[in-house]
XYZ file of C-alpha atoms in Angstrom:
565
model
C -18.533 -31.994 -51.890
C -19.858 -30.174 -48.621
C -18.966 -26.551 -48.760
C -18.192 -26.711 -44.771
C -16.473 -29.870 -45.365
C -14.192 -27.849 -47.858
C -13.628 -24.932 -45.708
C -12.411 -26.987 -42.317
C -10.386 -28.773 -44.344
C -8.373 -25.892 -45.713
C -8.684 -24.362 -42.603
C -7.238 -27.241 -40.847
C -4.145 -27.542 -43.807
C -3.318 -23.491 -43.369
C -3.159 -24.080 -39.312
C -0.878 -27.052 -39.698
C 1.212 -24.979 -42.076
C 1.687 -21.775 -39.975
C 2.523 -24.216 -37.118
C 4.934 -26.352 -38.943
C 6.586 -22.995 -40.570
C 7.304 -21.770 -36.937
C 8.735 -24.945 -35.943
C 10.759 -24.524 -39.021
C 11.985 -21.201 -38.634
C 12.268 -21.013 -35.260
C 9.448 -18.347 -34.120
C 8.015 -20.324 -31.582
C 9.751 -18.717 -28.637
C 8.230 -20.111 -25.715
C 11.188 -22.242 -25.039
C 13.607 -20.356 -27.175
C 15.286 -17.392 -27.305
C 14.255 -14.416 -29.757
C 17.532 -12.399 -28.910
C 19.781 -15.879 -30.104
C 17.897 -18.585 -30.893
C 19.448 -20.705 -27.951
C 17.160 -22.860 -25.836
C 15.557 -21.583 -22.672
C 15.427 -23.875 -19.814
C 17.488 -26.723 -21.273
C 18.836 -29.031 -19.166
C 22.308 -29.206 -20.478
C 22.623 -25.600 -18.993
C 21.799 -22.142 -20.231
C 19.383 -19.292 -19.474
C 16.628 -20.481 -17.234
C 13.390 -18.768 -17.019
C 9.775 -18.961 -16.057
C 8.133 -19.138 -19.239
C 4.969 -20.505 -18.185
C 4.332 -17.364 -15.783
C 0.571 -17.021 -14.883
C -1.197 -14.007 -13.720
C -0.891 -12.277 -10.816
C -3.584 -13.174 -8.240
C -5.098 -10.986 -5.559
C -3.342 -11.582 -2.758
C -5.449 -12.523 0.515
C -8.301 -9.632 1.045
C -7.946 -7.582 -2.226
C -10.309 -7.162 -5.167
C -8.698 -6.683 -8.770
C -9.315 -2.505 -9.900
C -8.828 -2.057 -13.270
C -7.000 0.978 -14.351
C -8.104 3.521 -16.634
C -8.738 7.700 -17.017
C -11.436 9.632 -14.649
C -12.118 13.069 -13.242
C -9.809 13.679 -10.155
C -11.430 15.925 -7.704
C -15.066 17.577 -7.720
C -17.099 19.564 -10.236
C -19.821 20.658 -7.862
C -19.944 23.659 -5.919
C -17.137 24.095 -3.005
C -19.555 24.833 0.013
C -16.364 24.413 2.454
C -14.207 27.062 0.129
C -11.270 24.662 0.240
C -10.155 25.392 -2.928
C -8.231 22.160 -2.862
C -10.048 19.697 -5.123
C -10.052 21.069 -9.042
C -10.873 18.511 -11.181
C -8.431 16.972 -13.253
C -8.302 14.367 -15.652
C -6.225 11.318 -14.279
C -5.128 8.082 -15.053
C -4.178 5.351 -12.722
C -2.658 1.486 -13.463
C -4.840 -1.258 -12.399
C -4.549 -2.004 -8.785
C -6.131 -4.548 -6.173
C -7.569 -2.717 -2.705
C -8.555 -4.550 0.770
C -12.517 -5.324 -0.060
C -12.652 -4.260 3.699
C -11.174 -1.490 5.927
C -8.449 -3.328 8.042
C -9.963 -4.502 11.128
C -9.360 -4.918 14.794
C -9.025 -8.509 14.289
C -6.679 -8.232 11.690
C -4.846 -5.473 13.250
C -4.424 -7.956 16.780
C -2.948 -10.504 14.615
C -0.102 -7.731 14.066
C 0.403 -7.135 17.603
C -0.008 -10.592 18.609
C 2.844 -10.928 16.326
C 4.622 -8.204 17.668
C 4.829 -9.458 21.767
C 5.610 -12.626 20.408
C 8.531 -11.875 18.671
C 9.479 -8.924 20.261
C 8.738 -9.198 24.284
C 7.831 -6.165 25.562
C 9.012 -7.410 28.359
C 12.646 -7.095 27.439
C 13.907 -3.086 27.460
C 15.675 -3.366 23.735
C 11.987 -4.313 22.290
C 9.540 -3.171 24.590
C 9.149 0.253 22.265
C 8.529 -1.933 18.852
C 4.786 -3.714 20.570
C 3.663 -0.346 22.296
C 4.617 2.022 19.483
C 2.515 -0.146 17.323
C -0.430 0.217 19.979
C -3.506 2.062 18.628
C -4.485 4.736 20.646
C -7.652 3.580 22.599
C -8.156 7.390 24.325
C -9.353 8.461 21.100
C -12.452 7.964 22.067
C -13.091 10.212 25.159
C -14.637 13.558 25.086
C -14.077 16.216 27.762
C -18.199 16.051 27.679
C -19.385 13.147 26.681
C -18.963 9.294 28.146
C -17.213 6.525 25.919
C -15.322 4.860 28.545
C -17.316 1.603 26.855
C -15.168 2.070 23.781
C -12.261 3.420 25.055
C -11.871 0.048 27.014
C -13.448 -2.393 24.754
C -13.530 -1.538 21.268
C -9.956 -2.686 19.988
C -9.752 -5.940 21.980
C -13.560 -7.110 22.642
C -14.490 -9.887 20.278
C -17.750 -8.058 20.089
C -16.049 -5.239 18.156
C -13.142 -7.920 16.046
C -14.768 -7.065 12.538
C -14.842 -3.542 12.976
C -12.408 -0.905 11.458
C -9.729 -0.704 13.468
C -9.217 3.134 14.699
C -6.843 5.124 17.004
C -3.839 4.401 13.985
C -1.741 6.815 12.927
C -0.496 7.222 8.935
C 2.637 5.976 10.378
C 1.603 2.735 12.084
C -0.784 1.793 9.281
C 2.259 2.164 7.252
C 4.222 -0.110 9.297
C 1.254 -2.952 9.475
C 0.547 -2.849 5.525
C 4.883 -3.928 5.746
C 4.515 -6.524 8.475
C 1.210 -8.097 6.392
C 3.941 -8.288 3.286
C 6.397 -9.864 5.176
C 3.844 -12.374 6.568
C 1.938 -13.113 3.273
C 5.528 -13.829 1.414
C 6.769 -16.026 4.372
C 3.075 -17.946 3.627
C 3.391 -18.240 0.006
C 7.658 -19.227 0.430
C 6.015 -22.205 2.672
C 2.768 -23.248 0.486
C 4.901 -23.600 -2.210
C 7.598 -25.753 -0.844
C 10.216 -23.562 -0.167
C 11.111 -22.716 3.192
C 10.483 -25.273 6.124
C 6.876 -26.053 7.418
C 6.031 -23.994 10.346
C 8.911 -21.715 10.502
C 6.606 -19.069 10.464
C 5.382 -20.013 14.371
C 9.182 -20.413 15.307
C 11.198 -17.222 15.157
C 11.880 -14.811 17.400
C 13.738 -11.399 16.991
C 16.855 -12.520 16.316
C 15.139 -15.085 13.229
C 12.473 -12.647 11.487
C 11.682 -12.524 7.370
C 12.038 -10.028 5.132
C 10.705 -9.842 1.806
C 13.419 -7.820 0.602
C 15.790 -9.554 1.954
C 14.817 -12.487 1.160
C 15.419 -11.528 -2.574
C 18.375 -9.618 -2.068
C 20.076 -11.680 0.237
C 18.218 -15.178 0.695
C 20.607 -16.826 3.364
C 20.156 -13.656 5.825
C 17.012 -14.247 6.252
C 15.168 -16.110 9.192
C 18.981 -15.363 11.166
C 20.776 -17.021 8.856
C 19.103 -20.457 9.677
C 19.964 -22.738 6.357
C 17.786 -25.625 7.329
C 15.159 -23.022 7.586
C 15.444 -20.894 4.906
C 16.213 -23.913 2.378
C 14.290 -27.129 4.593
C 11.229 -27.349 1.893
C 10.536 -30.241 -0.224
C 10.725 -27.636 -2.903
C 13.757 -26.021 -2.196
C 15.382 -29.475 -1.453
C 14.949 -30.865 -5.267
C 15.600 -27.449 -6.731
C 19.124 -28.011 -5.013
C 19.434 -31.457 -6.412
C 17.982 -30.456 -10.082
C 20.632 -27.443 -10.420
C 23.319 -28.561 -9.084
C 26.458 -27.526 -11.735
C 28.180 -29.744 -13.850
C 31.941 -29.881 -12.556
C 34.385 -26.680 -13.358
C 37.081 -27.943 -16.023
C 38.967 -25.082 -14.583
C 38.888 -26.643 -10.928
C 38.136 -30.430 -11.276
C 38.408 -31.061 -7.629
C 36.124 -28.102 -6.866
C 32.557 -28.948 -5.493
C 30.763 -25.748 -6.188
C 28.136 -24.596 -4.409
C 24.703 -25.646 -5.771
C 22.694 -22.675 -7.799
C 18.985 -21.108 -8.053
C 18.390 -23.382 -4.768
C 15.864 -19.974 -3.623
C 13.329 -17.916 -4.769
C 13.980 -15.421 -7.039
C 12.366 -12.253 -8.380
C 12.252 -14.313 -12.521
C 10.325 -17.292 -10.955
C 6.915 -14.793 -10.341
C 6.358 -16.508 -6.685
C 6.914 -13.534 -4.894
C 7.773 -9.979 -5.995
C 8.744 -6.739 -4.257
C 4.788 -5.897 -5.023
C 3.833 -4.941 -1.472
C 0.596 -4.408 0.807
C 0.922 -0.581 1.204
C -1.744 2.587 1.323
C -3.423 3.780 -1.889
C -1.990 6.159 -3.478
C -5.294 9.383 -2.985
C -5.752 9.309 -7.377
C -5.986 5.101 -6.767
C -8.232 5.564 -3.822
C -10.817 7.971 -5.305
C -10.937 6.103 -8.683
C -11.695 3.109 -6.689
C -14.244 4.559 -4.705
C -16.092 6.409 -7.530
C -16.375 2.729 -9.149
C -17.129 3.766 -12.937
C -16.516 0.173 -14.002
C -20.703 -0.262 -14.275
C -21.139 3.147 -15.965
C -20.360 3.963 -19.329
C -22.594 7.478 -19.072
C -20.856 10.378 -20.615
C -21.377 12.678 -17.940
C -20.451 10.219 -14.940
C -17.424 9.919 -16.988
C -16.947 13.672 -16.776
C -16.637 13.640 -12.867
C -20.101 13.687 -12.307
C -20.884 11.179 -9.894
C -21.384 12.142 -6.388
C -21.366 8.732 -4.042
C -20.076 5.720 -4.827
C -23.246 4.048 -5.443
C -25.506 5.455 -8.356
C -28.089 8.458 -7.620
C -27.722 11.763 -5.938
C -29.197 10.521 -2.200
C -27.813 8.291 0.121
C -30.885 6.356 1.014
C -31.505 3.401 -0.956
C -34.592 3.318 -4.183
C -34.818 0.201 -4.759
C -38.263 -1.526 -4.223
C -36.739 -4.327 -1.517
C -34.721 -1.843 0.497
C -36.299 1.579 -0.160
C -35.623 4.153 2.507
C -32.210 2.177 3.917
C -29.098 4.294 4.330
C -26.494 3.570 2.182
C -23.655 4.605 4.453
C -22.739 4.808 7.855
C -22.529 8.865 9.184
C -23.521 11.563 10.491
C -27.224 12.400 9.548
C -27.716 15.772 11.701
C -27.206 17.711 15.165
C -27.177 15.057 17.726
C -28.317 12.658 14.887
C -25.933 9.498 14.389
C -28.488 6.824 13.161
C -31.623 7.964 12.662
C -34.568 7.086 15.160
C -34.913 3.813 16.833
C -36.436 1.289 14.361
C -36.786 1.085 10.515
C -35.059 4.281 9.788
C -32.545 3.703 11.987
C -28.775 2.896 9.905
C -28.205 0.318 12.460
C -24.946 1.934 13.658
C -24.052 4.893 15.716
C -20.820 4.602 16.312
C -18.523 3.050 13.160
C -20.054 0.099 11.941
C -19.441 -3.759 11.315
C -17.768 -4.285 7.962
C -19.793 -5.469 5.084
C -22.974 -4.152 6.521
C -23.781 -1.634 3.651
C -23.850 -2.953 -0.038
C -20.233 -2.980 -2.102
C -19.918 -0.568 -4.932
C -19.732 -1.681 -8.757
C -15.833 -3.033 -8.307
C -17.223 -4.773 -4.258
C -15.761 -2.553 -2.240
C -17.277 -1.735 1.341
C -17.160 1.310 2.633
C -15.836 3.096 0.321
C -18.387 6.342 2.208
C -19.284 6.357 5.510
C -18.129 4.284 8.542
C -13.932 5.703 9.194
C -12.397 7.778 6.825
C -9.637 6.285 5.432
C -5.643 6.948 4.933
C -4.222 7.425 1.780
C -0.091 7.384 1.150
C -0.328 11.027 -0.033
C 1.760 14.119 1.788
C -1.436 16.637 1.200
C -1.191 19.863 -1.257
C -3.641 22.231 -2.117
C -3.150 21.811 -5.730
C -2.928 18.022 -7.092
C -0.130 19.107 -9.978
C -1.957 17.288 -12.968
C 0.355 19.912 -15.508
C 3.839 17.824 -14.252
C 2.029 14.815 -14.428
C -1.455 13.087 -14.937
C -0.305 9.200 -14.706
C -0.209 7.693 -11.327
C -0.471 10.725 -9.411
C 1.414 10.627 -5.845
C 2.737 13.391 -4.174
C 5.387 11.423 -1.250
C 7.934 10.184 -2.817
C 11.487 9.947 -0.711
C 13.635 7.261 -2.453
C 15.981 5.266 -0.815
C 18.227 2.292 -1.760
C 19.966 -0.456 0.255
C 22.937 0.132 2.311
C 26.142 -1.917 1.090
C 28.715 -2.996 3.219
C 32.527 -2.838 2.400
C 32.702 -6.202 1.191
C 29.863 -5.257 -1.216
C 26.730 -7.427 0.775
C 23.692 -5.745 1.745
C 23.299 -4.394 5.511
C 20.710 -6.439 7.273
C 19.965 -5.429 10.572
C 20.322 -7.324 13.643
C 18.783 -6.377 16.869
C 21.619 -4.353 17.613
C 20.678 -1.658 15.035
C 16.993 -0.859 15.863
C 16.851 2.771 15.666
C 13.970 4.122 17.818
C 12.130 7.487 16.621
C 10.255 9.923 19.258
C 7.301 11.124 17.492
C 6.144 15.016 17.823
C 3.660 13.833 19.603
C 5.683 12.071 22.104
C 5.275 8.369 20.645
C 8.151 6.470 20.418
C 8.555 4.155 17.299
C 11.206 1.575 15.833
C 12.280 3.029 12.408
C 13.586 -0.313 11.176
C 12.940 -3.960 12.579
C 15.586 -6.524 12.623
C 16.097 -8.990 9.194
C 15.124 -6.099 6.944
C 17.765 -4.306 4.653
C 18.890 -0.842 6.221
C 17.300 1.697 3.511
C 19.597 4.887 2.871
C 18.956 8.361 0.923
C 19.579 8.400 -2.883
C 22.879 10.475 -3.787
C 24.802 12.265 -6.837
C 25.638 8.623 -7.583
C 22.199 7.813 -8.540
C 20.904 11.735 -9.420
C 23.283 12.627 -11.726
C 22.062 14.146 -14.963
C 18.916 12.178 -14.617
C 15.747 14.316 -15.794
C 13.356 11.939 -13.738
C 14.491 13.289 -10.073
C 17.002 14.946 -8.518
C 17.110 14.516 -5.234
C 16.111 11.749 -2.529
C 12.825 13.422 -0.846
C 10.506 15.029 -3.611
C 7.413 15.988 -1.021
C 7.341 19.637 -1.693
C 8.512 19.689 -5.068
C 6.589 22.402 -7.325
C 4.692 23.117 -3.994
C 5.990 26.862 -4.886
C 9.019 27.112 -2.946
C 12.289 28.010 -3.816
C 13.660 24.508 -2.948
C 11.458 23.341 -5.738
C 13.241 24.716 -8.423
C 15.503 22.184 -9.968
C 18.318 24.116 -10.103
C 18.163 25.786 -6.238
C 20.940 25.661 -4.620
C 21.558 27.106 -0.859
C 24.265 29.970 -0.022
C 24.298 29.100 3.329
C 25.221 25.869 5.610
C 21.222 25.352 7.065
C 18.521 26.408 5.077
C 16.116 29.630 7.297
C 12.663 27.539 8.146
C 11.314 30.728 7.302
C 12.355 30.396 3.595
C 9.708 27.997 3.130
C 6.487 27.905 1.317
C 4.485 26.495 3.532
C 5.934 27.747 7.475
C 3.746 25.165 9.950
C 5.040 24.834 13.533
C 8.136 23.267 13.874
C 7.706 21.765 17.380
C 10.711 20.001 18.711
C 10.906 17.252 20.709
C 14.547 15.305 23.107
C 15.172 12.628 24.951
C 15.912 14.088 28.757
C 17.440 12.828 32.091
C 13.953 13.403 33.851
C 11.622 12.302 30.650
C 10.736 13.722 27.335
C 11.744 17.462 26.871
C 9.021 19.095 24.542
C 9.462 22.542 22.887
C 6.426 24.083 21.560
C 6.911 26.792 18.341
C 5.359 29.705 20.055
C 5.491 31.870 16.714
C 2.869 34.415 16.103
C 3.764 34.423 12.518
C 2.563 30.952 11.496
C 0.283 31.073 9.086
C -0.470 27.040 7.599
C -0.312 23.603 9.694
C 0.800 22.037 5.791
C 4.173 20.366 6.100
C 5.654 17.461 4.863
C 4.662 15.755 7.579
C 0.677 15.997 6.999
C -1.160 13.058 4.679
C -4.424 12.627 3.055
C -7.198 10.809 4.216
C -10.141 10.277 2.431
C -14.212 9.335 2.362
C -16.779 10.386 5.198
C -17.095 8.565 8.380
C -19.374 8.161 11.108
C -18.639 11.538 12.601
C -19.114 13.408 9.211
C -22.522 14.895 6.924
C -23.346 14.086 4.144
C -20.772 16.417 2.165
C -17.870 14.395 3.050
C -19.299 11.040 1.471
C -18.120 12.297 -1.770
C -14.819 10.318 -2.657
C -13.191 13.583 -4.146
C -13.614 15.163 -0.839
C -9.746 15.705 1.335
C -8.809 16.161 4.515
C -5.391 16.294 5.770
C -4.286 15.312 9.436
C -0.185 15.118 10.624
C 1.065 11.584 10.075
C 1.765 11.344 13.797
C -1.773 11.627 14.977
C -4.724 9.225 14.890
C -8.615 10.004 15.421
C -11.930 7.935 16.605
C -13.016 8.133 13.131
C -10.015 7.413 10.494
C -8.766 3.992 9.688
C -7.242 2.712 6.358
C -7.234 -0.296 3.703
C -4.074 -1.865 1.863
C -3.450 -1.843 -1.688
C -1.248 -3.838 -4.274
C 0.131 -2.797 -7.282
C -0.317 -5.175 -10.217
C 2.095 -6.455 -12.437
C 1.755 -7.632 -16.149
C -1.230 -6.724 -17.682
C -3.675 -4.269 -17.408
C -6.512 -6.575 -17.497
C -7.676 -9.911 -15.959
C -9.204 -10.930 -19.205
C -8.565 -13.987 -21.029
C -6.352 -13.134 -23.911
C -5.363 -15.398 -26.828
C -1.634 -15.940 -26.628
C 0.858 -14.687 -28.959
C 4.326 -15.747 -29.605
């Protein structure tokens, strides 16, 4: 007899074994429980549960990172005598990041958005559009003339795939939550789910919130049931789940169940567009996915592309710039012609070559926001997994009769700026967010306390343990005394009162952020992805823009893997 024969055929008996022996003994638990053996998903009732979840998928603009361990910060000299970059050895969860920096056309779709729903027009609203306006002066200089960008660069189709600039931390902080909002409403309406078009039909009184949405489904789009439940979708979910009759109340006609979205079905998620964390950003940018060299591994790489110069060696393209920035004195692009980088200003997107994960400008072109409240030190001995520095937690307001607050148009709360900017703190149809209390803190180890920005920044506040011996903390006791400039509402305008202290030593607050990469203003230095800045989160530049990012849920990698019961 065949020796393969004999072999497939015993092969083939031991499979049918092991797969009759589950049956048997119940350890196929796709559709059954491990904690009790019951049936999942039976139609007689039960637990019901998405058991046929498939991976995530990047979400429209974003590349899949994947996570792992590199060298945080730079190993080369520190010409600038920062100080503020040590290396240390990270590791971050995979991600996905915006191939592209957010551009103007995407960022006019926002405020397009905005006027529609919110007419500036109309006093209670007019605040939400023009707070979210960049801030086209950016580009004037007391000595030089830009009056063609200052007019034309955000709104001239000529300029539409161009990083959008003139955006402070804040309002790129507020866009990456209106893009949520808007992709979730998409998906809720590609699926089936909510009715077609209500995404063109709302006004402020009728918005969606992701949060919301999950929290408190029938707030959301104002309330409107034939709206929030007018999909084909949601229509024979309603007439699949319906409950059998209560024995307890036989005349009852209960309300039907699981007729929305929720969190266990793996349509949407509370995974947000939001800024890169500075660790996620700089791992990203450094793209060691191609290189498996044991000193790039050590934190040796300088650009984001391979090599030590920023002018391209191979045969086709020798000579090109890799990046968009500043080459010298009074040098933005190189002389007319070959040499030239083709940009002198900030540049379309996608016209330099992707790095080894295919992200674009990643050096060069804007620098870029990151979600980080900027320290000195990046504290790699409290922790070396995920690294943020920002983290205020909130949770969701409750009303008295235990619902979540959703705010109607009667609750926008308006914030003036420091720099005079007003903005809307909250927009209606999203879930009022309040500060975490003893309730939540209580002999946790984990945090303490709602805001955690300065903690082990070297203050006494820091301390776990600190506790204040008088009603307002002195300004002075702090470890890092910037300017606190003040700024009122007044009968003849806004009243601004400038910190005239001689005895100021630091602009670092909790108010300042990270932004990262080189831009078209900057040398060559700044190209280097472990390179920081810092800049208040109020103001906005000519030269800093920003990308989104997405955390990723489930596994680490995108791999096929063999499935295991």
């Amino acid at each position: 007899m065949n020796r393969n024969l004999v072999f497939k055929t015993l092969a083939f008996s031991l499979s049918t074994m092991l797969l009759v022996s589950c049956g048997r003994n119940g350890k196929d638990y796709k559709n059954s429980s491990r904690a009790t053996g019951w049936s999942i998903n039976d139609r007689d009732g039960g637990f019901q549960a998405n058991t046929d979840y498939k991976e995530q998928e990047a979400a429209p603009g974003l590349i899949f990172i994947e996570g792992g361990t590199f060298t945080m910060g730079r190993v080369q000299d520190d010409v600038m005598h920062d100080w503020n970059n040590t290396p240390t050895q990270q590791h971050v969860q995979s991600f996905y990041m915006d191939e592209t920096e957010v551009t103007n056309l995407m960022y006019l779709e926002y405020l397009d958005y905005l006027k529609r729903v919110f007419p500036p027009e109309e006093a209670n609203y007019r605040n939400i559009y023009y707070g979210a306006l960049p801030d086209t002066l950016v580009w004037r200089n007391r000595l030089g003339f830009n009056e063609t960008m200052t007019e034309n660069y955000l709104r001239h189709p000529a300029y539409a795939r161009y990083p959008v600039v003139g955006v402070s931390w804040i309002q790129a902080v507020e866009f990456s939550t209106w893009r949520t909002n808007r992709y979730n409403e998409f998906v809720l309406e590609e699926e089936g789910y909510t009715q077609k078009g209500a995404k063109y039909n709302v006004d402020a009184q009728s918005t969606f919130d992701t949060d919301t949405y999950l929290q408190a489904p029938s707030l959301t789009y104002g309330g409107q049931d034939d709206v929030i439940r007018g999909g084909r979708a949601s229509q024979q979910r309603e007439k699949n789940n319906t409950p059998r009759p209560n024995p307890n109340n036989p005349g009852g006609n209960p309300e039907a169940k699981d007729i929305y979205v929720q969190m266990k079905d793996g349509i949407i998620s509370t995974t947000k567009y939001r800024l890169p964390t500075e660790a996620e950003w700089e791992y990203a940018a450094l793209g060691l996915v191609g290189l498996r060299e044991y000193n790039v591994y050590r934190g040796r790489k300088k650009y984001p592309w391979d090599g030590a110069y920023t002018r391209s060696g191979n045969r086709k393209t020798r000579g090109d710039q890799l990046a968009n920035f500043k080459q010298g004195d009074g040098d933005y692009g190189g002389i007319a012609g070959w040499s030239d980088d083709n940009a002198d200003i900030t540049a379309e997107i996608k016209s330099y070559e992707p790095n080894d994960y295919g992200l674009y400008d990643m050096a060069g072109n804007v620098s870029e926001w990151v979600a980080d409240v900027y320290r000195p030190i990046v504290d790699d001995e409290f922790n070396d997994f995920n690294y943020y520095r920002g983290n205020v937690y909130t949770k969701n307001a409750i009303n008295e009769d235990g619902t979540v607050k959703v705010l109607t148009t009667e609750d926008i709360v308006y914030d003036t700026l420091e720099n005079g900017k007003i903005v809307a703190r909250n927009l209606p149809g999203e879930i009022l967010q309040v500060a975490v209390d003893e309730e939540e803190t209580y002999l946790r180890t984990q945090f303490s306390e709602s805001d955690n920005r300065n903690f082990r920044d070297g203050d006494k506040q820091s301390s776990r343990y600190y506790q204040s011996f008088s009603d307002t903390d002195n300004p002075n006791d702090r470890m890092y005394d910037s300017p606190i400039n003040k700024i009122s509402a007044g009968e003849n305008g806004l009243n601004k009162e400038y910190d005239k202290q001689n005895d100021r030593t630091t602009l670092i607050d909790d108010e300042v952020r990270v932004y990262k990469g080189g831009s078209w203003r900057d040398r060559e230095y700044w190209l280097d992805p472990a390179q920081r800045r810092y800049l208040p989160q109020t103001m906005a530049t000519d030269d800093i823009g920003f990308r989104n990012a997405m955390s990723r849920v489930g596994s680490k990698s995108t791999k096929n893997k063999t499935p295991r019961n």
